[in-house]
Structure formats: C-alpha cells, structure tokens
Coordinates of C-alpha atoms and ligand atoms in Angstrom, one line a residue:
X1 CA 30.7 -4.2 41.8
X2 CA 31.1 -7.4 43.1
X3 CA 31.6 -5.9 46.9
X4 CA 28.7 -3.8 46.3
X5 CA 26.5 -7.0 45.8
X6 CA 28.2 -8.8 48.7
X7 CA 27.4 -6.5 51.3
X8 CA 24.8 -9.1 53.7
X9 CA 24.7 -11.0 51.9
X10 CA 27.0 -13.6 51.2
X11 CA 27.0 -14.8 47.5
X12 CA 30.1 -13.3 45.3
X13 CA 28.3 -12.8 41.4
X14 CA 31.1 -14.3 38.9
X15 CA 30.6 -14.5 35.0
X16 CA 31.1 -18.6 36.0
X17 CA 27.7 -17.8 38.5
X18 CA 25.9 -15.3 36.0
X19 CA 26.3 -17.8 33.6
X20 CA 24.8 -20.7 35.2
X21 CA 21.9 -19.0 36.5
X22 CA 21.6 -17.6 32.7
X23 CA 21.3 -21.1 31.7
X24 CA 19.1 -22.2 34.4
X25 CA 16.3 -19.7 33.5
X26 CA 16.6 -20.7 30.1
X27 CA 15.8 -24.7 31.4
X28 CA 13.0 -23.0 33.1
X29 CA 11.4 -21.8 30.8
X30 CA 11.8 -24.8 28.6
X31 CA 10.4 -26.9 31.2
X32 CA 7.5 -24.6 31.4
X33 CA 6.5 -24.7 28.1
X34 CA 6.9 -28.5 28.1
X35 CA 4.7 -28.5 30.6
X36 CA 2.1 -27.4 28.7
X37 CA 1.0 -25.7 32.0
X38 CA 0.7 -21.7 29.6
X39 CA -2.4 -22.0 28.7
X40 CA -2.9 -20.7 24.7
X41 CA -6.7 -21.4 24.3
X42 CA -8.2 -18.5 23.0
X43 CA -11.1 -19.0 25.1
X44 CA -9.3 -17.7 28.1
X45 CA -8.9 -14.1 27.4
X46 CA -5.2 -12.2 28.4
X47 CA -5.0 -10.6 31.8
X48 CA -6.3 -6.8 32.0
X49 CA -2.2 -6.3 32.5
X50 CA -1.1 -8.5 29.5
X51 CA -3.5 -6.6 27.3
X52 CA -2.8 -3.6 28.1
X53 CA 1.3 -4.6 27.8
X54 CA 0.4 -6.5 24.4
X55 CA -1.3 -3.7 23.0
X56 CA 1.3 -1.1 24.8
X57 CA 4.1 -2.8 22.5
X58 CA 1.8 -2.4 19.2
X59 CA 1.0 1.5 19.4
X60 CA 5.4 1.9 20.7
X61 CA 5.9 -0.4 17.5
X62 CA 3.7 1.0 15.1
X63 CA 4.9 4.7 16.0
X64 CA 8.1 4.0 15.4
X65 CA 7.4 1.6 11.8
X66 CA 5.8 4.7 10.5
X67 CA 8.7 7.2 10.7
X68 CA 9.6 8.2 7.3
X69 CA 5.9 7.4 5.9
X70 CA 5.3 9.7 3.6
X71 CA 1.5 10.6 3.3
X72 CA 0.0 11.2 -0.2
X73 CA -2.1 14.4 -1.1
X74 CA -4.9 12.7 -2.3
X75 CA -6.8 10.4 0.1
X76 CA -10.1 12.3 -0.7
X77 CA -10.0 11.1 -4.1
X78 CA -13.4 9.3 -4.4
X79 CA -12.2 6.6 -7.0
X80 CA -9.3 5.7 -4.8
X81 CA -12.2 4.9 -1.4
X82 CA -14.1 3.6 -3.6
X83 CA -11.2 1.1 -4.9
X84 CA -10.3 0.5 -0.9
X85 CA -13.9 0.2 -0.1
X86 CA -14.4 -2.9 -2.8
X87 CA -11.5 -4.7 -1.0
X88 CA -12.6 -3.7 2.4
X89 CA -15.8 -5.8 1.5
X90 CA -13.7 -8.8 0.3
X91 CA -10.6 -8.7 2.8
X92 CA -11.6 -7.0 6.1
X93 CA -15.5 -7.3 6.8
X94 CA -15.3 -10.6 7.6
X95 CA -13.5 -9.7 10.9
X96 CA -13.9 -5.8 11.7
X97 CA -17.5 -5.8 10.8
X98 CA -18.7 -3.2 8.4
X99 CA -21.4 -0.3 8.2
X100 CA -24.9 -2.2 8.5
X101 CA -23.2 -5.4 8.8
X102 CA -22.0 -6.7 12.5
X103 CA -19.2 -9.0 13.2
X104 CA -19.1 -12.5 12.5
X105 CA -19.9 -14.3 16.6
X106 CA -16.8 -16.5 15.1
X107 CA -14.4 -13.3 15.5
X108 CA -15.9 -12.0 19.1
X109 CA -13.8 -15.4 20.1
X110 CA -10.6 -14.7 18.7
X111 CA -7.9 -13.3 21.1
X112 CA -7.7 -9.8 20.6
X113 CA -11.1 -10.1 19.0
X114 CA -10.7 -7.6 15.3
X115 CA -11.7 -4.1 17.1
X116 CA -14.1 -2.0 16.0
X117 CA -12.5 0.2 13.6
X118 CA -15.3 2.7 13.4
X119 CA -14.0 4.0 16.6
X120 CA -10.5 2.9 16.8
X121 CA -9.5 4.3 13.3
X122 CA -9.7 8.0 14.6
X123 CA -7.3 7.0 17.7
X124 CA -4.5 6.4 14.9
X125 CA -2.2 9.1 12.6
X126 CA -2.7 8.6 9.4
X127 CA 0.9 6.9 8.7
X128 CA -0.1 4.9 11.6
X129 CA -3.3 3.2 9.8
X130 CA -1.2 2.9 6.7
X131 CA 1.7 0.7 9.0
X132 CA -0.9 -1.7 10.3
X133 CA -2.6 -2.2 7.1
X134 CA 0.4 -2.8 4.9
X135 CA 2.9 -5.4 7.5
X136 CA -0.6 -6.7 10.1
X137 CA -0.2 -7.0 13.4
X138 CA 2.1 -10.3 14.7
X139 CA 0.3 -12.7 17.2
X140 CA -3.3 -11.3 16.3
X141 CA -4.6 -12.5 13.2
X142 CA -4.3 -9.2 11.8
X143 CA -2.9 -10.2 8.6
X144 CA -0.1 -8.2 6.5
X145 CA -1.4 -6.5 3.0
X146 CA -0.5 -9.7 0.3
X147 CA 2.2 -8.0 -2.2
X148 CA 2.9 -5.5 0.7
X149 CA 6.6 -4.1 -0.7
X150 CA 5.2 -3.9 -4.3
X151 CA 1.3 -2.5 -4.1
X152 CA 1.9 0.7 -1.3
X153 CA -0.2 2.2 -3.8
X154 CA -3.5 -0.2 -3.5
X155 CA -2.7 -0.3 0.7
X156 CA -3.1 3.7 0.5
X157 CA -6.9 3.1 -1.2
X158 CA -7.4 1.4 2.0
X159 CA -6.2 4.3 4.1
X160 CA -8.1 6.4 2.4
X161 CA -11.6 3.9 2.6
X162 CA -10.7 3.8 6.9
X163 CA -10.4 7.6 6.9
X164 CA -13.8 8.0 6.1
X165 CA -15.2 4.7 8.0
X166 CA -16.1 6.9 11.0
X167 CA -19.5 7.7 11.0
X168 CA -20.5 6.2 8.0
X169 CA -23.8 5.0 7.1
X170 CA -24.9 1.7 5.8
X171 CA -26.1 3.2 2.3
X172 CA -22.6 5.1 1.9
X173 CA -20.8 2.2 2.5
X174 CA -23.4 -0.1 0.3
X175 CA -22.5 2.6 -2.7
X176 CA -18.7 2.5 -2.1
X177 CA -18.2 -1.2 -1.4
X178 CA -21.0 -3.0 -3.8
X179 CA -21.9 -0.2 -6.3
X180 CA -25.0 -1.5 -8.3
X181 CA -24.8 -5.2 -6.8
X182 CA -26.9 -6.4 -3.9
X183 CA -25.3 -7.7 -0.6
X184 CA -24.8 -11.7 -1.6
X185 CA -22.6 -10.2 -4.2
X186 CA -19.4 -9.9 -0.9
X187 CA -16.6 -12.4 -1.7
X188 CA -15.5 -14.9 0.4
X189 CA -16.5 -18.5 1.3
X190 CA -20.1 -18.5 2.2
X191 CA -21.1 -17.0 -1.0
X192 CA -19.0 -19.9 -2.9
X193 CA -21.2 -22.3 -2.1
X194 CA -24.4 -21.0 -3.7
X195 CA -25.6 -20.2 -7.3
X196 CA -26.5 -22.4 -10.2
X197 CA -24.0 -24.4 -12.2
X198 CA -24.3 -24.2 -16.3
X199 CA -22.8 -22.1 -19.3
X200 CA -20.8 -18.6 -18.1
X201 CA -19.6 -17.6 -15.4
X202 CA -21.4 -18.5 -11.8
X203 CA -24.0 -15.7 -10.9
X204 CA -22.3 -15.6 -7.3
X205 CA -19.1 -15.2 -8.8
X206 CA -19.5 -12.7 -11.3
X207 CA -21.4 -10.5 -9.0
X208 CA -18.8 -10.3 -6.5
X209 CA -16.5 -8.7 -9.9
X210 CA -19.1 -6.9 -10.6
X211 CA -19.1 -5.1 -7.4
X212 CA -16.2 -3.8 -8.5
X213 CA -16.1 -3.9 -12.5
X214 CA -19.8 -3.8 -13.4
X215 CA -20.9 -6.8 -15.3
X216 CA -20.6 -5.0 -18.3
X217 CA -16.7 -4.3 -17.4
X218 CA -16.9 -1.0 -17.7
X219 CA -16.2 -0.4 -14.3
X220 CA -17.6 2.3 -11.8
X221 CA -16.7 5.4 -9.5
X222 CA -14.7 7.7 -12.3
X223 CA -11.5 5.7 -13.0
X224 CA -11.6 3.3 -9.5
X225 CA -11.3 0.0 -11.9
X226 CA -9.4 -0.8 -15.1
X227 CA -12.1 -1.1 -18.2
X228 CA -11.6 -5.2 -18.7
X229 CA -14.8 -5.4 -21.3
X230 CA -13.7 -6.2 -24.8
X231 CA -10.3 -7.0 -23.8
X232 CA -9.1 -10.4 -25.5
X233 CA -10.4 -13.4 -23.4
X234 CA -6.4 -14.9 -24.1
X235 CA -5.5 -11.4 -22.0
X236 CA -7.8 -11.5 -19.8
X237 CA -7.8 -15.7 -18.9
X238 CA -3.6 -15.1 -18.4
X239 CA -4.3 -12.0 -16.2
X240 CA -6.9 -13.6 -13.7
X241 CA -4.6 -16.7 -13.9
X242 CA -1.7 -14.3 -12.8
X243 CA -3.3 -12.6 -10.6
X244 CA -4.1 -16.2 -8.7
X245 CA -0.8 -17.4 -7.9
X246 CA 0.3 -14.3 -7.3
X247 CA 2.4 -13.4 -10.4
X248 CA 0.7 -10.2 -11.1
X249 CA 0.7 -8.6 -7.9
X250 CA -2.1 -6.9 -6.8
X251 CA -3.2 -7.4 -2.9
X252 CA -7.1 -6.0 -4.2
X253 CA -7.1 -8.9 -7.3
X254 CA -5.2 -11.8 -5.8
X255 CA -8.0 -12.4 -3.1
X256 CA -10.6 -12.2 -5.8
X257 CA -9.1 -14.4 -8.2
X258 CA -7.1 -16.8 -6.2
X259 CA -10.6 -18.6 -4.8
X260 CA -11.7 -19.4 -8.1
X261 CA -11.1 -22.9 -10.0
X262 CA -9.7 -22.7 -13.5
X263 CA -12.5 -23.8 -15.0
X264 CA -14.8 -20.3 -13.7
X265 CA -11.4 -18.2 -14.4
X266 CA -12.0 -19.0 -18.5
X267 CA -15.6 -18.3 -18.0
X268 CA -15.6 -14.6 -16.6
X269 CA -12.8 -14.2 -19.6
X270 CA -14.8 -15.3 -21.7
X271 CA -18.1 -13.0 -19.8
X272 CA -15.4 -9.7 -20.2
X273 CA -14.4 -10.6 -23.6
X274 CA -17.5 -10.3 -24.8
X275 CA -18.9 -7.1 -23.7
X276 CA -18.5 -4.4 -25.9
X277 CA -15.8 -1.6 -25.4
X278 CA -17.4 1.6 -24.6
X279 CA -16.4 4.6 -22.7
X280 CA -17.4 4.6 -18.6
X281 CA -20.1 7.3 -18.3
X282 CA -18.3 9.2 -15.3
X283 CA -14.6 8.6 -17.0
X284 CA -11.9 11.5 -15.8
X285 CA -11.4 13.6 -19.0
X286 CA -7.7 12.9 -20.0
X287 CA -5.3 16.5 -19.9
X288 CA -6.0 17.7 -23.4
X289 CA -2.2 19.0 -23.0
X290 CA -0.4 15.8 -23.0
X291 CA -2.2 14.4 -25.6
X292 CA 0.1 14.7 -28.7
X293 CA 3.0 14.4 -27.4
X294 CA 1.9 10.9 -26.4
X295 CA 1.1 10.5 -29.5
X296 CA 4.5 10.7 -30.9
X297 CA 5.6 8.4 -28.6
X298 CA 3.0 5.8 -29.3
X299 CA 3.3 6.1 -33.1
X300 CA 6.9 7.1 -33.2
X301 CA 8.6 5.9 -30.2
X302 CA 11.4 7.6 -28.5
X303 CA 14.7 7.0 -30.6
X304 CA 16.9 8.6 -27.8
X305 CA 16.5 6.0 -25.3
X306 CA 15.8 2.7 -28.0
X307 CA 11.3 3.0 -27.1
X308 CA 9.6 1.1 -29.9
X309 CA 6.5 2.3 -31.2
X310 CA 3.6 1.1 -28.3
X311 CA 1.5 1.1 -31.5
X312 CA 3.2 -1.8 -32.9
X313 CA 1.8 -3.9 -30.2
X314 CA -0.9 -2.0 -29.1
X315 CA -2.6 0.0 -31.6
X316 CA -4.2 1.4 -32.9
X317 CA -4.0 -0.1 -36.2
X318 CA -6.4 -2.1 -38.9
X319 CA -4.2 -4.8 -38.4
X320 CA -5.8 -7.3 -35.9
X321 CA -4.0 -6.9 -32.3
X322 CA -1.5 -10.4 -31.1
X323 CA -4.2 -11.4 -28.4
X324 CA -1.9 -11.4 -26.0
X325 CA -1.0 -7.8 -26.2
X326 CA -4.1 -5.6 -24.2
X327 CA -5.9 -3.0 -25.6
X328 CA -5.4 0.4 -24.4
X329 CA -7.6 2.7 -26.0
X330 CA -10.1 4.2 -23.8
X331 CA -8.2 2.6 -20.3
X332 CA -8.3 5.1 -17.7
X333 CA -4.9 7.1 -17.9
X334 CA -4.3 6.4 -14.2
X335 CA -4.6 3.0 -14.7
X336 CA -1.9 3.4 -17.4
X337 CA 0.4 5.1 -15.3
X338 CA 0.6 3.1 -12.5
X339 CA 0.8 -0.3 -14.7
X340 CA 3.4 1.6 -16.0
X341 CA 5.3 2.3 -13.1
X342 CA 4.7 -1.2 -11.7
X343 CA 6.5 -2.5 -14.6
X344 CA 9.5 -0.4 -14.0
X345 CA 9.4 -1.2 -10.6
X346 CA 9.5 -4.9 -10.5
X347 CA 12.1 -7.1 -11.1
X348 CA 10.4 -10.4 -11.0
X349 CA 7.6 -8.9 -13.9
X350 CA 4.0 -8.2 -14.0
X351 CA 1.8 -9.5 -16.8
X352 CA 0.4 -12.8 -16.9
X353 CA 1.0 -14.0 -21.1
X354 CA 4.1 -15.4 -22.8
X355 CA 5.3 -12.1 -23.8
X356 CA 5.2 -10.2 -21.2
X357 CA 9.1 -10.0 -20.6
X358 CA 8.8 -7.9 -23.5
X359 CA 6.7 -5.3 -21.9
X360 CA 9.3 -4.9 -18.8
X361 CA 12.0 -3.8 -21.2
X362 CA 9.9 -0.7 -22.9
X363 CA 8.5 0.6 -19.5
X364 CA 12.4 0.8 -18.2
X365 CA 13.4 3.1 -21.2
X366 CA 10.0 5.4 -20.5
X367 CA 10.5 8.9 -18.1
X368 CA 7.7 9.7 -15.8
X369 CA 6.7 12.6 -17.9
X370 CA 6.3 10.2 -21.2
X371 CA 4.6 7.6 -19.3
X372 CA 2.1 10.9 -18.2
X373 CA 1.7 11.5 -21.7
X374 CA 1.4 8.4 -23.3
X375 CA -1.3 7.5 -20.7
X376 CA -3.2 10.6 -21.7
X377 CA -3.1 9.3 -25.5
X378 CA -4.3 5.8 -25.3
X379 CA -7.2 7.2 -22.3
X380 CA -8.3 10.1 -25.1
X381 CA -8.8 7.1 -27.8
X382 CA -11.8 5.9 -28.5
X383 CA -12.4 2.3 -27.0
X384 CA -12.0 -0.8 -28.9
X385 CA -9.1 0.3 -31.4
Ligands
HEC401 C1 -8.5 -12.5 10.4 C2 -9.1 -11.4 11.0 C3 -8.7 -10.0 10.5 C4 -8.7 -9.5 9.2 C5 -9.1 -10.3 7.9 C6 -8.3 -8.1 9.2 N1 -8.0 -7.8 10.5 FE1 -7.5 -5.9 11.2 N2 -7.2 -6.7 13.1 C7 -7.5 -8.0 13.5 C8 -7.2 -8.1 14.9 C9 -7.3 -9.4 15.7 C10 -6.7 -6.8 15.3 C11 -6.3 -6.4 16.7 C12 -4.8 -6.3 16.8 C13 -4.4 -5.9 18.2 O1 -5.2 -5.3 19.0 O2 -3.2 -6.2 18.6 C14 -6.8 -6.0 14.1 C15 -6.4 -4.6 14.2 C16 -6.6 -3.7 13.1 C17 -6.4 -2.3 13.2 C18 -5.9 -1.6 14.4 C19 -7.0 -1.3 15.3 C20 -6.6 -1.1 16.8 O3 -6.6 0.1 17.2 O4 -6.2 -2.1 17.4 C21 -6.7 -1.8 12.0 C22 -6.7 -0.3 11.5 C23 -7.1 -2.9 11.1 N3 -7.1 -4.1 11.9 C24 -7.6 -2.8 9.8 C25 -7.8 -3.9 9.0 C26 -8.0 -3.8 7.6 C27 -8.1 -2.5 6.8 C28 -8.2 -5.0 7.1 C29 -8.4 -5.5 5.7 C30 -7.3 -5.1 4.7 C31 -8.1 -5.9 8.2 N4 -7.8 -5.2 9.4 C32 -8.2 -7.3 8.1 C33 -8.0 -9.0 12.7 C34 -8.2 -8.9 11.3
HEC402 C1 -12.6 -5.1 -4.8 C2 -12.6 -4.7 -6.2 C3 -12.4 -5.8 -7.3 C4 -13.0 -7.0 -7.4 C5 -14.0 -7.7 -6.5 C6 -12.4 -7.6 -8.6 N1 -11.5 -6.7 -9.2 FE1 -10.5 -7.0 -10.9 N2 -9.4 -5.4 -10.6 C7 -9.6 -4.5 -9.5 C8 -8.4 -3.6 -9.5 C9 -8.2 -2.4 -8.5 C10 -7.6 -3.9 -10.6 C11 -6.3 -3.3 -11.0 C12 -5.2 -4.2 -10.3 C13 -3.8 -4.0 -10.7 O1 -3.3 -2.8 -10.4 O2 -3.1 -4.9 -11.2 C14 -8.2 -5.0 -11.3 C15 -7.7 -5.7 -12.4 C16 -8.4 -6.7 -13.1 C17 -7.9 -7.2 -14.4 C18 -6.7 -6.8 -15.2 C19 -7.1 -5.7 -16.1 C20 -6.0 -5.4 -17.2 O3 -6.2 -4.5 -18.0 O4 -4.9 -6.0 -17.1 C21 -8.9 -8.2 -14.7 C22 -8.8 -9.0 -16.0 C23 -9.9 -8.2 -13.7 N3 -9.5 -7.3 -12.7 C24 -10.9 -9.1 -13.6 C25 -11.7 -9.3 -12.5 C26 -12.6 -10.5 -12.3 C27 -13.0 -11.4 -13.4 C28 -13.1 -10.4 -11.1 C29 -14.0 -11.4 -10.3 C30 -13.4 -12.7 -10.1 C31 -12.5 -9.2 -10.4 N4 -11.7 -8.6 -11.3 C32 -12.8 -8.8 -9.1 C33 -10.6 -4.5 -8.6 C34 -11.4 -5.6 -8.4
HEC403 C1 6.7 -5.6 -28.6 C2 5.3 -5.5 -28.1 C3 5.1 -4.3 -27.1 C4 5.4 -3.0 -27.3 C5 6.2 -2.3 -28.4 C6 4.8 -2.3 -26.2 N1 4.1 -3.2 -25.4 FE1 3.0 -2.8 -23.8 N2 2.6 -4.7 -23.5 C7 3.1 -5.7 -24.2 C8 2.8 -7.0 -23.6 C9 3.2 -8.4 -24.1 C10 2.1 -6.7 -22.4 C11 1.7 -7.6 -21.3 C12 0.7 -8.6 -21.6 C13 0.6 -9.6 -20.4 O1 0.0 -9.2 -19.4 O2 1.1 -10.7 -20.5 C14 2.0 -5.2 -22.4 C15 1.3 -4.6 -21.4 C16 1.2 -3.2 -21.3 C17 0.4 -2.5 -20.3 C18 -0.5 -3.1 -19.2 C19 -1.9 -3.0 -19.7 C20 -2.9 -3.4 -18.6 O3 -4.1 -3.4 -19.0 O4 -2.6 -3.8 -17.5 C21 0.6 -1.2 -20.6 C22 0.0 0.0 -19.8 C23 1.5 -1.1 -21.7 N3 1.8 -2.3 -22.1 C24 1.9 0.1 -22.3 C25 2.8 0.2 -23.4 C26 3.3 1.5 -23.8 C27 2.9 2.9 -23.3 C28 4.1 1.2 -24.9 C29 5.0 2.1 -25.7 C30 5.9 3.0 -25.0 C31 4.1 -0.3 -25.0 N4 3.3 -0.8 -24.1 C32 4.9 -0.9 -26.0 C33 3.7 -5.6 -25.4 C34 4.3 -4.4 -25.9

C-alpha cells in the first residue's frame, strides 16, 4: 500500500504519520469551534447544500427507524382523530400551523422553520409519520412524543389526525380539535394569561379541557375521552396531579395538566366532581356478548390465577366507594382496556392515589380476553354506581 501512495510523491504513510495527522484534525477542529468563527445564529439560514444533506440524513434515518413498525387497522377510527386532533391543538399548532390558523412569525425564524405538514405529510409512509412523531427530529426543535416508549398508542391518534390533515378545512379541523368550544379555548401560554380570577376553575382553563372533555365531563366524539364527571374529586385531584409530573403517563394529558398551579388542579376536580354521571349521547354500544362473562369476573373474580373481585373496590355496591378507587360504571370499554393494558405494561405504575400499587397486581393476573370482557361489563352499567 504504502508503495502505492509513494509513487511521486515522496511521503511514506506510517500508523506513527496517520496518527498524528489524526490528532491534528481533531486540534482543528477544536480550534475552530473555539474560535467561535461557525456561525450558529439561526438568523443565517443553512447553505442550499447543508439543507439538502441535513434533511438527506433525516428521510435515510427515519426509513430505516421505521423498519419493523407495525401499522394498526384502525386509523379511520373517528374517536381516535378526534383524540389526536385535541392534542394537535395543544402540542403541534403552535409551530406547524393548523387549518384556518397560520404559523406563529416566531417559528418562520427557527432553523429548519416547522414545515407545512399539510403538504409534507403525504410525502411520508405511514410508519414514517408515526417515527417522527413518537422520537422528534435531533437538531430541529422537533420534539420527541413525552412518554414515547409507554403511550405508542396515543402517538398512533396522532398519525391518524396527520393522515387526514391534507386538505382539510378550517370547520373540520374546528370540530375535531375544539368540539363545542370557541378558538381562545387552545392551550398553551397565551391563553394562561387571561380570564377572571374567583371561585372554580379559570374560564380559560377549563375551556381548554373542555375542548376535549366537555364541561360537563362527559366527553365528546363516541368514546375519544374518558367520562371524568362524577368521579370523586380525591380521584380526580391525584390523577391531574399525576398526570403533571409525569407519573401517570400520558403524552395527550401531561401537556394539559403540567401548566397548571395546584391551586386550579383542585378546582377543575372539584368542577368534574360535581357534574352528574350520565351516559355520553354518541357512546359505542358495549358487545352484548362479553357482557356476563365480565360479570363473573367482576363479582366473582377469577380463583385460577388469585383475581379478586373488581367489585370489591369498584362496584357496584350500596356500600359507599374508598374515594380513591374510580368509578367504572358507564366508562367507555376502550378506555378500560387500554388502562388496563397500561397497567400490565408498566413497571414503574400508573395511577396517581395511595393505593394504586394495588391496582398493578390485579391487572397482571387479567388475560386479554378477561380484560375484553370485564371492560364490556362496567361500560354496559349504568353511570354513577
Ligand atoms: C417547537 C416546534 C415544533 C413542535 C411543537 C412540533 N414540531 Fe414538528 N417539526 C418541527 C421542525 C423544526 C421540523 C423540521 C425538521 C426537519 O426538517 O429536519 C418538524 C418536522 C415535522 C414533521 C416532518 C415534516 C417534514 O417532512 O420535514 C412532522 C410530520 C411533524 N413535525 C409533526 C409534528 C407533530 C404531529 C407535532 C405535535 C405532536 C409536532 N410536529 C410538534 C418543529 C416542531
Ligand atoms: C387534547 C385532549 C385533552 C385535553 C385538552 C384534556 N384532556 Fe384529560 N384526558 C384526555 C385523554 C385522551 C385522557 C386519557 C389519558 C390516559 O390514557 O391516561 C384523559 C384523561 C383525563 C383524566 C383521567 C380520567 C380517569 O378516569 O382516570 C382526568 C381526570 C382528566 N383527563 C382531566 C382533564 C382536565 C381537568 C383537563 C384540563 C386541564 C384535561 N383533562 C384536558 C384528553 C384531554
Ligand atoms: C383492592 C382494590 C381494587 C381491586 C380489587 C381492583 N381495583 Fe382497579 N383500581 C384500584 C385502584 C386503587 C386504582 C387506581 C387509583 C389511582 O389512580 O390511584 C384502580 C384503577 C383501575 C382502573 C383505571 C381507571 C381509570 O379511570 O383510569 C381500571 C380500569 C381498573 N382499576 C379496573 C379494575 C378491574 C377490571 C378489576 C377487577 C379485575 C379491578 N380494577 C380490581 C383498586 C382496585
């Protein structure tokens, strides 16, 4: 090799040489950067060349992150848009810009400014939209889904909002995003600062769960949202509280809650707490077929595997309920499933009261074919039990 190199020119490479010039580049580039010659402003934009590279690198990267992505069969599901439309409004507007709402002039200065997704979503594969969601984008702003490894399932309601971003009209995105609720209703900062100080909840801030849960916490869009009225305002107070430092994961909630003092935390408890239990108009019709044999399991238990009775905790019963312990009668069954499976699932808990390291050790003993059915018995129950 070495005579190869050496032909004309007169300079035999050694590891001894190799390694000095290794060395030396690394000095270089030190010096550089101590410099501070590279210029990182934002307000000088990449060349044409290092865009294209930068963004060259993402699509390679994101291709190849998505192997193995496995996409779900139901992405048409209207509750599960209109559960990644809600958080679109909190989490995503503020830099892609949304149907009937431009971009903030703040972002046009970023470097990459957020793209347009109305026209860049249909460029991507579905996996591929589902990868850049859930881990961001590195040196962007693009930010990774909070509780990415645990909440796939609330990242996929946001696949399924983008999929249908394309073309869609300011009304159809109003419906999806705000339900019943007017624009100042959007989370984030700027709306903090406004509405009237006194007894309840701020009007800003229970609008913005109202876009989402209805002021009278019944929820909207089929099963999209939990039903939280007339749940205890202990439960509800240790879920929100949860859900704000992050132990009760939930990349959709988190956001919501995590902005809010203690103080306005009790009051929408106490706003939830007191609206009466009903049954959403649109609510799915729980399978008819599962229905008893949840009940068994509910009453009963399951003495093979060492299940206590849900009942015991949870109704329902004449006896009054432990406060801490949620209601379930009349939840949507989906709901109940996947709380169900999240329990299973993590190690570090869910749940936000001082008993919810019981809860982890009943959903570990349950099959996914009991958790289908005891889902399907507390949904057919009349709410408030
Ligand atoms: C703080 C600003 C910011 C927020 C918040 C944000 N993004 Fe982004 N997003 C960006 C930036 C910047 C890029 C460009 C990345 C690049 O080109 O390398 C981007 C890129 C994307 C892309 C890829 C588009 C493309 O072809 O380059 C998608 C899809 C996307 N974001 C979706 C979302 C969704 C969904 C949310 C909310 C869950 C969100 N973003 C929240 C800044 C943001
Ligand atoms: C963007 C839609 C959205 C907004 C806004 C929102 N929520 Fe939620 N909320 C959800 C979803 C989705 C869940 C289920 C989360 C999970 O899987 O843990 C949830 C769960 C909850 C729960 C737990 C229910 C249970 O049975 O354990 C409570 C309590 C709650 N939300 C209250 C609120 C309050 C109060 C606000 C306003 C600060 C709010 N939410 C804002 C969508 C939203
Ligand atoms: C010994 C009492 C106890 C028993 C028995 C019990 N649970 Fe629970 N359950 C709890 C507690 C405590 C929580 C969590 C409260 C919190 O968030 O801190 C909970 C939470 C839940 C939740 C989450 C509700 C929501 O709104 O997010 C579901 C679903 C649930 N339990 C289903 C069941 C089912 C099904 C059974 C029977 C197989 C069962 N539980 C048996 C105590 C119990």
């Amino acid at each position: 090799m070495s005579g190869f190199l050496n032909r004309g020119v007169n300079v035999r490479v050694t590891p001894k040489r190799a390694g000095i010039a290794a060395v030396a580049a690394v000095a270089a580039g030190l010096a550089f950067g101590w410099s501070g010659l590279f210029n990182i402003s934002a307000s000088t934009k990449h060349w044409p060349v290092t865009d294209w590279f930068l963004h060259w690198v993402m699509i390679n990267s994101v291709e190849t992150w998505s192997i193995g992505v496995e996409v779900p069969d139901n992405l048409d599901d209207r509750a599960l848009i209109a559960r990644g439309a809600g958080h679109y409004a909190t989490g995503c507007a503020s830099c892609h810009g949304a149907p009937g709402r431009p971009r903030s002039p703040l972002t046009d200065v970023m470097s990459p400014p957020p793209p347009d997704l109305d026209a860049k979503v249909p460029t991507w594969e579905t996996a591929h939209l589902f990868t850049i969601v859930k881990h961001g984008v590195k040196f962007s702003g693009m930010p990774a889904w909070v509780s990415f490894d645990e909440r796939e399932d609330e990242v996929w309601s946001v696949v399924a909002f983008l999929k249908k971003l394309p073309g869609m009209t300011p009304d159809e995105y109003k419906a999806l995003a705000m339900g019943a609720e007017t624009d100042g209703a959007v989370g984030g900062l700027v709306a903090l600062a406004h509405g009237p100080q006194g007894r309840g909840p701020r009007e800003d801030t229970l609008a913005d769960c109202a876009r989402c849960h209805g002021r009278d916490g019944l929820g909207r869009d089929g099963d999209a949202f939990p039903v939280i009225a007339g749940q205890s305002e202990d439960y509800l107070f240790d879920a929100l509280s949860a859900y704000a430092v992050g132990k009760r994961h939930s990349g959709i909630m988190q956001p919501a809650a995590a902005r809010l003092p203690y103080s306005e935390l009790a009051a929408l408890a106490e706003h939830y707490a007191n609206q009466p239990a009903a049954r959403p108009k649109d609510a799915p019709t729980p399978d008819p077929a599962l229905v008893a044999t949840g009940e068994t399991i509910a009453r009963e238990g399951v003495r093979a595997t060492g299940t206590p009775a849900c009942q015991s905790c949870h109704g329902p019963s004449a006896a009054a309920r432990n406060p801490a312990y949620p209601s379930l009668a009349g939840q949507h069954a989906s709901y109940l499933e996947t709380q169900l499976h999240l329990w299973e699932k993590e190690h570090d808990s869910r749940g936000g009261g001082p008993f919810r390291e019981i809860m982890r050790k009943v959903a570990f003993r349950l099959t996914p074919e009991e958790i289908r059915a005891v889902a399907a018995y507390y949904a057919s129950l009349p709410p408030g039990k």
